[in-house]
CSV table of C-alpha atoms in Angstrom, one decimal:
chain,number,residue,atom,x,y,z
N,10,MET,CA,108.9,101.3,68.6
N,11,GLN,CA,107.5,97.8,68.1
N,12,ARG,CA,110.7,96.8,66.3
N,13,LEU,CA,112.6,97.2,69.6
N,14,PHE,CA,110.4,95.4,72.1
N,15,GLY,CA,109.5,91.7,72.4
N,16,SER,CA,111.5,88.5,72.4
N,17,GLY,CA,113.5,86.5,70.0
N,18,PRO,CA,116.9,86.9,68.3
N,19,ARG,CA,115.9,89.8,66.0
N,20,ILE,CA,114.6,91.9,68.9
N,21,ALA,CA,117.7,91.1,71.0
N,22,ALA,CA,120.0,92.2,68.2
N,23,ARG,CA,118.0,95.4,67.5
N,24,GLN,CA,118.1,96.4,71.2
N,25,SER,CA,121.9,95.9,71.2
N,26,ALA,CA,122.0,98.0,68.0
N,27,ALA,CA,120.2,100.8,70.0
N,28,LEU,CA,122.8,100.5,72.7
N,29,PHE,CA,125.7,100.7,70.2
N,30,ALA,CA,124.1,103.6,68.4
N,31,LEU,CA,123.7,105.5,71.7
N,32,ALA,CA,127.4,104.8,72.6
N,33,GLY,CA,128.6,106.0,69.2
N,34,THR,CA,126.5,109.1,69.3
N,35,LEU,CA,127.8,110.0,72.7
N,36,ALA,CA,131.4,109.5,71.4
N,37,LEU,CA,130.7,112.0,68.6
N,38,VAL,CA,129.1,114.5,70.9
N,39,GLY,CA,132.2,114.3,73.1
N,40,ILE,CA,134.6,115.3,70.4
N,41,PRO,CA,134.2,119.1,70.9
N,42,ASN,CA,134.9,118.6,74.6
N,43,GLU,CA,138.0,116.5,74.0
N,44,PRO,CA,139.6,117.8,70.9
N,45,ARG,CA,143.0,116.2,71.7
N,46,ARG,CA,141.2,112.8,71.7
N,47,GLY,CA,139.1,113.6,68.7
N,48,SER,CA,140.7,110.8,66.5
N,49,ASP,CA,140.2,108.2,69.3
N,50,LEU,CA,136.6,109.3,69.8
N,51,LEU,CA,136.0,109.2,66.1
N,52,LEU,CA,137.3,105.7,65.9
N,53,ILE,CA,135.2,104.6,68.9
N,54,ALA,CA,132.1,106.2,67.4
N,55,ALA,CA,132.8,104.5,64.0
N,56,ALA,CA,133.2,101.1,65.7
N,57,ASP,CA,130.0,101.5,67.7
N,58,LEU,CA,128.0,102.7,64.7
N,59,VAL,CA,129.3,99.8,62.5
N,60,LEU,CA,128.3,97.3,65.2
N,61,ALA,CA,124.9,99.0,65.5
N,62,GLY,CA,124.3,98.7,61.7
N,63,LEU,CA,125.4,95.0,61.7
N,64,ALA,CA,123.3,94.2,64.7
N,65,TRP,CA,120.2,95.8,63.1
N,66,MET,CA,120.6,94.5,59.5
N,67,LEU,CA,121.9,90.9,59.8
N,68,PRO,CA,119.3,88.1,59.6
N,69,TRP,CA,119.7,86.9,63.2
N,70,HIS,CA,116.3,85.1,63.1
N,71,ARG,CA,117.7,82.6,60.6
N,72,TRP,CA,120.5,81.6,62.9
N,73,SER,CA,120.7,80.3,66.4
N,74,ARG,CA,118.4,82.1,68.9
N,75,ARG,CA,121.5,82.6,71.1
N,76,GLY,CA,123.5,84.1,68.3
N,77,PRO,CA,123.0,87.8,69.2
N,78,ALA,CA,124.8,87.1,72.5
N,79,LEU,CA,128.0,87.2,70.4
N,80,LEU,CA,127.5,91.0,69.9
N,81,ALA,CA,128.6,91.4,73.5
N,82,LEU,CA,132.1,90.4,72.6
N,83,PRO,CA,132.9,93.3,70.1
N,84,GLY,CA,131.0,95.5,72.6
N,85,PHE,CA,133.5,94.6,75.3
N,86,ALA,CA,136.4,95.1,72.8
N,87,VAL,CA,135.3,98.7,72.1
N,88,LEU,CA,134.8,99.2,75.8
N,89,GLY,CA,138.4,98.0,76.5
N,90,PHE,CA,139.9,100.2,73.8
N,91,SER,CA,138.0,103.2,75.1
N,92,THR,CA,139.4,102.7,78.6
N,93,TRP,CA,143.0,102.2,77.2
N,94,ALA,CA,142.7,105.2,74.8
N,95,PHE,CA,141.7,107.6,77.6
N,96,GLY,CA,144.6,106.5,79.9
N,97,GLY,CA,142.6,104.2,82.1
N,98,VAL,CA,139.7,106.7,82.8
N,99,ALA,CA,136.7,104.3,83.1
N,100,THR,CA,134.0,106.8,84.0
N,101,GLY,CA,132.0,106.3,80.8
N,102,THR,CA,132.8,102.6,80.2
N,103,GLY,CA,131.4,101.3,83.5
N,104,PRO,CA,127.8,102.2,82.8
N,105,PHE,CA,128.1,100.8,79.3
N,106,LEU,CA,129.4,97.5,80.8
N,107,VAL,CA,126.3,97.4,83.1
N,108,LEU,CA,124.0,98.1,80.2
N,109,LEU,CA,125.5,95.3,78.1
N,110,TYR,CA,125.0,92.9,81.0
N,111,ALA,CA,121.4,94.0,81.5
N,112,TRP,CA,120.6,93.6,77.8
N,113,ALA,CA,122.1,90.1,77.8
N,114,ALA,CA,120.1,89.2,80.9
N,115,LEU,CA,116.8,90.2,79.3
N,116,HIS,CA,117.4,87.8,76.4
N,117,PHE,CA,119.8,85.0,77.3
N,118,PRO,CA,120.0,82.2,79.9
N,119,ARG,CA,122.2,82.3,83.0
N,120,TRP,CA,125.0,80.3,81.5
N,121,ILE,CA,125.6,82.9,78.8
N,122,LEU,CA,125.9,85.6,81.5
N,123,LEU,CA,128.5,83.5,83.3
N,124,ALA,CA,130.4,82.8,80.1
N,125,LEU,CA,130.6,86.6,79.4
N,126,ALA,CA,132.2,87.3,82.7
N,127,PRO,CA,135.8,86.5,81.7
N,128,PRO,CA,135.8,88.6,78.5
N,129,ALA,CA,134.1,91.4,80.4
N,130,ALA,CA,136.7,91.3,83.1
N,131,ILE,CA,139.5,91.3,80.6
N,132,ALA,CA,138.1,94.2,78.6
N,133,TYR,CA,137.5,96.2,81.8
N,134,VAL,CA,140.5,95.4,84.0
N,135,VAL,CA,143.4,94.8,81.6
N,136,PRO,CA,143.4,98.4,80.2
N,137,LEU,CA,143.5,99.7,83.8
N,138,ILE,CA,146.6,97.5,84.5
N,139,VAL,CA,148.3,98.5,81.2
N,140,THR,CA,147.8,102.2,82.0
N,141,ALA,CA,149.2,101.7,85.5
N,142,GLN,CA,146.2,102.8,87.4
N,143,PRO,CA,146.4,103.0,91.2
N,144,PRO,CA,145.1,100.2,93.4
N,145,VAL,CA,142.0,102.2,94.4
N,146,VAL,CA,140.9,102.3,90.7
N,147,LEU,CA,141.6,98.6,90.2
N,148,GLY,CA,139.7,97.9,93.4
N,149,SER,CA,136.6,99.8,92.2
N,150,ALA,CA,136.7,97.9,88.9
N,151,LEU,CA,136.9,94.6,90.7
N,152,ILE,CA,133.9,95.6,92.8
N,153,LEU,CA,131.9,96.8,89.8
N,154,LEU,CA,132.3,93.5,87.8
N,155,PRO,CA,130.6,91.2,90.4
N,156,VAL,CA,127.9,93.8,91.1
N,157,ALA,CA,127.1,94.0,87.3
N,158,LEU,CA,127.0,90.2,87.1
N,159,ALA,CA,124.7,90.0,90.2
N,160,VAL,CA,122.3,92.6,88.8
N,161,ALA,CA,122.3,90.7,85.5
N,162,LEU,CA,121.5,87.4,87.2
N,163,LEU,CA,118.6,89.0,89.0
N,164,ILE,CA,117.2,90.5,85.8
N,165,GLU,CA,117.6,87.1,84.1
N,166,ALA,CA,115.7,85.3,86.8
N,167,GLN,CA,112.9,87.8,86.7
N,168,ALA,CA,112.7,87.7,82.9
N,169,ARG,CA,112.7,83.9,82.9
N,170,HIS,CA,109.9,83.9,85.5
N,171,LEU,CA,107.8,86.3,83.4
N,172,ARG,CA,108.4,84.3,80.2
N,173,GLU,CA,107.3,81.1,81.9
N,174,ASP,CA,104.2,82.8,83.2
N,175,ARG,CA,103.4,84.1,79.7
N,176,GLU,CA,103.9,80.7,78.1
N,177,ARG,CA,101.6,79.1,80.7
N,178,LEU,CA,98.9,81.7,80.2
N,179,THR,CA,99.2,81.2,76.4
N,180,ARG,CA,98.7,77.5,76.8
N,181,ILE,CA,95.7,78.1,79.1
N,182,GLU,CA,94.2,80.6,76.7
N,183,SER,CA,94.7,78.3,73.8
N,184,TRP,CA,92.8,75.5,75.5
N,185,ARG,CA,90.1,77.9,76.7
N,186,ALA,CA,89.6,79.3,73.2
N,187,ALA,CA,89.4,75.8,71.7
N,188,MET,CA,86.8,74.7,74.3
N,189,ILE,CA,84.6,77.8,73.9
N,190,GLY,CA,84.7,77.5,70.2
N,191,THR,CA,83.9,73.8,70.2
N,192,LEU,CA,81.1,74.3,72.8
N,193,ALA,CA,79.5,77.1,70.9
N,194,HIS,CA,79.6,75.3,67.5
N,195,ASP,CA,78.4,72.0,69.0
N,196,VAL,CA,75.5,73.7,70.8
N,197,ARG,CA,74.3,75.6,67.7
N,198,SER,CA,74.0,72.5,65.4
N,199,PRO,CA,71.4,70.6,67.4
N,200,LEU,CA,69.8,73.8,68.5
N,201,ALA,CA,69.0,74.6,64.9
N,202,THR,CA,67.1,71.3,64.6
N,203,VAL,CA,65.2,71.9,67.8
N,204,GLN,CA,64.2,75.4,66.7
N,205,MET,CA,63.0,74.2,63.3
N,206,THR,CA,60.9,71.4,65.0
N,207,LEU,CA,59.4,73.9,67.4
N,208,GLU,CA,58.5,76.3,64.5
N,209,GLU,CA,56.7,73.5,62.7
N,210,LEU,CA,54.8,72.6,65.9
N,211,ARG,CA,53.9,76.2,66.4
N,212,GLU,CA,52.0,76.3,63.1
N,213,GLY,CA,49.3,74.0,64.2
N,214,ALA,CA,49.4,74.8,67.9
N,215,THR,CA,46.7,76.7,69.8
N,216,GLY,CA,45.9,77.8,73.3
N,217,HIS,CA,48.2,76.6,76.1
N,218,THR,CA,50.2,74.5,73.7
N,219,ALA,CA,51.0,77.5,71.5
N,220,ARG,CA,52.1,79.5,74.6
N,221,MET,CA,54.4,76.6,75.7
N,222,VAL,CA,55.9,76.4,72.2
N,223,ASP,CA,56.4,80.2,72.1
N,224,ALA,CA,58.2,80.0,75.4
N,225,ALA,CA,60.4,77.2,74.1
N,226,LEU,CA,61.2,79.2,71.0
N,227,ARG,CA,62.2,82.2,73.1
N,228,GLN,CA,64.5,80.0,75.2
N,229,THR,CA,66.1,78.5,72.1
N,230,SER,CA,66.7,82.0,70.7
N,231,ARG,CA,68.3,82.9,74.0
N,232,ILE,CA,70.6,79.9,73.8
N,233,ASP,CA,71.5,80.8,70.3
N,234,ARG,CA,72.4,84.4,71.4
N,235,LEU,CA,74.5,83.0,74.2
N,236,ALA,CA,76.3,80.7,71.7
N,237,THR,CA,76.9,83.7,69.4
N,238,GLY,CA,78.2,85.7,72.3
N,239,LEU,CA,80.7,82.9,73.2
N,240,LEU,CA,81.9,82.8,69.6
N,241,ASP,CA,82.4,86.6,69.6
N,242,LEU,CA,84.2,86.3,72.9
N,243,ASN,CA,86.5,83.7,71.3
N,244,ARG,CA,87.2,85.8,68.2
N,245,ILE,CA,87.9,89.0,70.2
N,246,ASP,CA,90.2,87.2,72.7
N,247,THR,CA,92.1,85.3,70.0
N,248,THR,CA,92.8,88.2,67.6
N,249,GLY,CA,92.7,91.1,70.0
N,250,HIS,CA,90.4,93.0,67.6
N,251,LEU,CA,87.6,92.4,65.1
N,252,ARG,CA,87.9,93.1,61.4
N,253,LEU,CA,85.0,95.3,60.3
N,254,ASP,CA,83.3,95.9,57.0
N,255,ARG,CA,82.2,99.5,57.5
N,256,GLN,CA,79.9,100.9,54.9
N,257,PRO,CA,77.4,103.8,54.8
N,258,ALA,CA,74.0,102.7,56.0
N,259,SER,CA,70.7,104.3,56.9
N,260,ALA,CA,70.7,104.6,60.7
N,261,ARG,CA,66.9,104.1,60.9
N,262,GLU,CA,66.8,101.1,58.6
N,263,ALA,CA,69.7,99.5,60.5
N,264,VAL,CA,68.0,99.9,63.8
N,265,LEU,CA,64.6,98.6,62.5
N,266,ALA,CA,66.4,95.6,61.0
N,267,ALA,CA,68.0,94.8,64.4
N,268,LEU,CA,64.7,95.2,66.2
N,269,SER,CA,63.2,92.4,64.1
N,270,TYR,CA,65.3,90.0,66.2
N,271,VAL,CA,63.7,91.1,69.5
N,272,SER,CA,60.2,91.6,70.9
N,273,SER,CA,60.0,95.2,69.8
N,274,ALA,CA,56.3,96.0,70.7
N,275,ASP,CA,57.5,98.2,73.6
N,276,VAL,CA,60.4,99.8,71.7
N,277,GLY,CA,60.2,103.2,70.2
N,278,VAL,CA,62.6,104.6,67.6
N,279,GLN,CA,63.6,108.3,67.4
N,280,ILE,CA,66.0,108.5,64.5
N,281,PRO,CA,66.1,111.1,61.6
N,282,HIS,CA,65.2,109.5,58.3
N,283,ASP,CA,68.2,111.1,56.6
N,284,LEU,CA,70.9,110.1,59.2
N,285,THR,CA,73.6,107.9,57.7
N,286,LEU,CA,76.0,105.8,59.8
N,287,CYS,CA,79.4,104.3,58.7
N,288,VAL,CA,79.3,101.0,60.5
N,289,ASP,CA,79.7,97.3,60.0
N,290,ARG,CA,76.0,96.5,59.6
N,291,GLU,CA,76.0,93.1,61.2
N,292,ARG,CA,78.0,94.3,64.2
N,293,PHE,CA,75.9,97.4,64.6
N,294,GLU,CA,72.7,95.2,64.6
N,295,GLN,CA,74.4,93.1,67.3
N,296,ILE,CA,75.0,96.1,69.5
N,297,VAL,CA,71.4,97.2,69.1
N,298,VAL,CA,70.0,93.7,69.9
N,299,ASN,CA,72.2,93.4,73.0
N,300,LEU,CA,71.3,96.8,74.3
N,301,VAL,CA,67.5,96.5,73.6
N,302,GLY,CA,67.4,92.9,74.9
N,303,ASN,CA,69.1,94.1,78.2
N,304,ALA,CA,66.6,97.0,78.4
N,305,LEU,CA,63.6,94.7,78.0
N,306,ARG,CA,65.0,92.1,80.3
N,307,TYR,CA,66.2,94.3,83.2
N,308,GLY,CA,64.4,97.6,82.7
N,309,ARG,CA,60.8,98.6,82.1
N,310,ALA,CA,58.9,99.8,79.1
N,311,PRO,CA,58.8,102.0,77.2
N,312,VAL,CA,62.3,101.4,75.7
N,313,THR,CA,63.5,104.1,73.3
N,314,VAL,CA,66.3,103.9,70.7
N,315,THR,CA,67.7,107.3,69.7
N,316,ILE,CA,70.5,108.2,67.4
N,317,THR,CA,71.9,111.7,67.1
N,318,SER,CA,74.9,113.2,65.4
N,319,ASP,CA,77.0,116.4,66.0
N,320,GLY,CA,78.9,116.0,62.7
N,321,THR,CA,81.9,114.2,64.2
N,322,THR,CA,80.3,111.7,66.5
N,323,ASP,CA,77.2,109.6,66.1
N,324,ARG,CA,75.5,108.7,69.4
N,325,LEU,CA,73.3,105.7,69.9
N,326,GLU,CA,71.2,105.7,73.0
N,327,VAL,CA,69.0,102.9,74.3
N,328,ARG,CA,66.8,104.1,77.2
N,329,ASP,CA,64.4,102.2,79.5
N,330,HIS,CA,62.3,103.4,82.3
N,331,GLY,CA,63.1,100.8,84.9
N,332,PRO,CA,64.8,101.0,88.3
N,333,GLY,CA,68.2,101.8,86.8
N,334,VAL,CA,71.5,100.1,87.6
N,335,PRO,CA,72.6,99.6,91.2
N,336,GLU,CA,75.6,101.8,92.2
N,337,ASP,CA,77.8,98.8,93.0
N,338,LEU,CA,77.3,97.3,89.6
N,339,ARG,CA,78.0,100.3,87.4
N,340,THR,CA,81.8,100.1,87.4
N,341,ARG,CA,81.8,96.6,86.0
N,342,LEU,CA,78.8,96.8,83.7
N,343,PHE,CA,80.9,96.6,80.5
N,344,THR,CA,83.4,94.1,81.8
N,345,ARG,CA,83.6,90.5,80.8
N,346,PHE,CA,81.2,88.4,83.0
N,347,GLY,CA,80.8,91.5,85.1
N,348,ALA,CA,77.0,91.8,84.9
N,349,GLY,CA,76.0,88.1,84.7
N,350,ASP,CA,73.2,86.6,86.7
N,351,ARG,CA,70.8,83.6,86.4
N,352,GLU,CA,69.4,85.1,83.1
N,353,GLY,CA,72.8,85.3,81.3
N,354,VAL,CA,76.6,84.9,81.6
N,355,GLY,CA,77.4,88.6,81.5
N,356,LEU,CA,78.9,88.8,78.0
N,357,GLY,CA,76.4,91.1,76.2
N,358,LEU,CA,77.6,94.5,77.4
N,359,TRP,CA,81.2,93.5,77.2
N,360,ILE,CA,80.7,92.5,73.6
N,361,VAL,CA,78.9,95.9,73.0
N,362,ARG,CA,82.0,97.7,74.4
N,363,GLU,CA,84.4,95.7,72.3
N,364,LEU,CA,82.3,96.2,69.1
N,365,ALA,CA,82.1,100.0,69.9
N,366,GLN,CA,85.9,100.2,70.3
N,367,ALA,CA,86.4,98.2,67.1
N,368,HIS,CA,84.5,101.0,65.4
N,369,GLY,CA,86.6,103.7,67.0
N,370,GLY,CA,84.0,104.6,69.6
N,371,GLU,CA,83.1,103.8,73.2
N,372,ALA,CA,80.2,102.5,75.3
N,373,HIS,CA,79.1,103.7,78.7
N,374,TYR,CA,76.2,104.0,81.1
N,375,GLU,CA,74.3,107.1,82.1
N,376,PRO,CA,71.4,107.3,84.7
N,377,GLY,CA,68.0,107.8,83.0
N,378,ASP,CA,66.2,109.4,86.0
N,379,PRO,CA,64.2,107.2,85.9
N,380,GLY,CA,65.7,104.2,84.1
N,381,THR,CA,68.9,103.5,82.3
N,382,ARG,CA,70.7,105.1,79.3
N,383,MET,CA,73.2,102.9,77.5
N,384,ILE,CA,75.3,105.0,75.2
N,385,VAL,CA,77.4,103.9,72.3
N,386,THR,CA,79.4,106.4,70.2
N,387,PHE,CA,80.8,106.0,66.7
N,388,PRO,CA,82.9,108.3,64.5
N,389,ALA,CA,80.4,110.1,62.2
N,390,ALA,CA,80.2,108.9,58.6
N,391,SER,CA,82.2,112.0,57.5
N,392,GLU,CA,85.0,111.0,59.9
N,393,ALA,CA,85.1,107.2,59.4
N,394,THR,CA,87.0,105.2,56.9
N,395,PRO,CA,84.8,102.6,55.0
N,396,GLY,CA,86.0,99.0,55.2
N,397,HIS,CA,88.1,99.4,58.4
């Protein structure tokens, strides 16, 4: 289906091919109902199907982006022949005329729609005159043509408006992504120097000085996590997904490795020693760090990390024993910037959800009674495909 939707000359041509294929198929289906007109219907079907094949296969993207508009001309020709062959009966050709105009309106500017009006009128009205149709039939045709053109102009105006909005949003997103990426990289470079200096000062510090250096180190670590979060935000928004390197890993070892990045004195681990996950190790550790960091920051000890498996799904649960999440905040917990406050920008849980979905799983909240349960699910190792 992706080959039929979008923009550009190739998509426009393929959509016209679908219309011609539909018209040709309907002509073939109509042969048993009109055996006396079988040869005419067969000719109409052959013309439509040939046009469909040419529209689909020709390299329209190498030529002018307006080139596929020319497909409307043979379409009108087949429409005119159909009307003439059936003695001026235009019941089936009217809808096809409207469809051709609607298709052109989705892909081409207003001037092309106006330029197509004369050949459309000739193809639709001349066969009615040649077959000596009564004035009421000619009158209905003369009404249909401006109506079809008016509908096409409305579609073109709306499509143009949507394209302009999309282009504007694309430009804004490009600038936003560039600014976030630059900011995150520029922050991390001097931050590394500051952190190294503080670590050297910590070696000889005692008493109040040591506590101040420890506090500064914690804040630099927090800034580094925020910069990492901004980079992840940028990567997810730019590509729409993250490429994962999923490999079998010991669940317990992966969690313990992640806990080395946080103050884990109040964190317990309840994970079977023989449980294996199929995850991107770095991204999994990031999920654990974000969830445990949130539990320590907003909840209350003890914090427990549990992983269980039912054979098809692995379930990671991080539970604290704090006051829980307010009712009005629960619906936007995992949205971007949805749970930010003075302690953070609200990206952590959103990134957790994106990383879980990249693994083929999901992230959600459950009340702990007391406390909070943050749940992330993954396809079990037996269900997951390594490397994806």
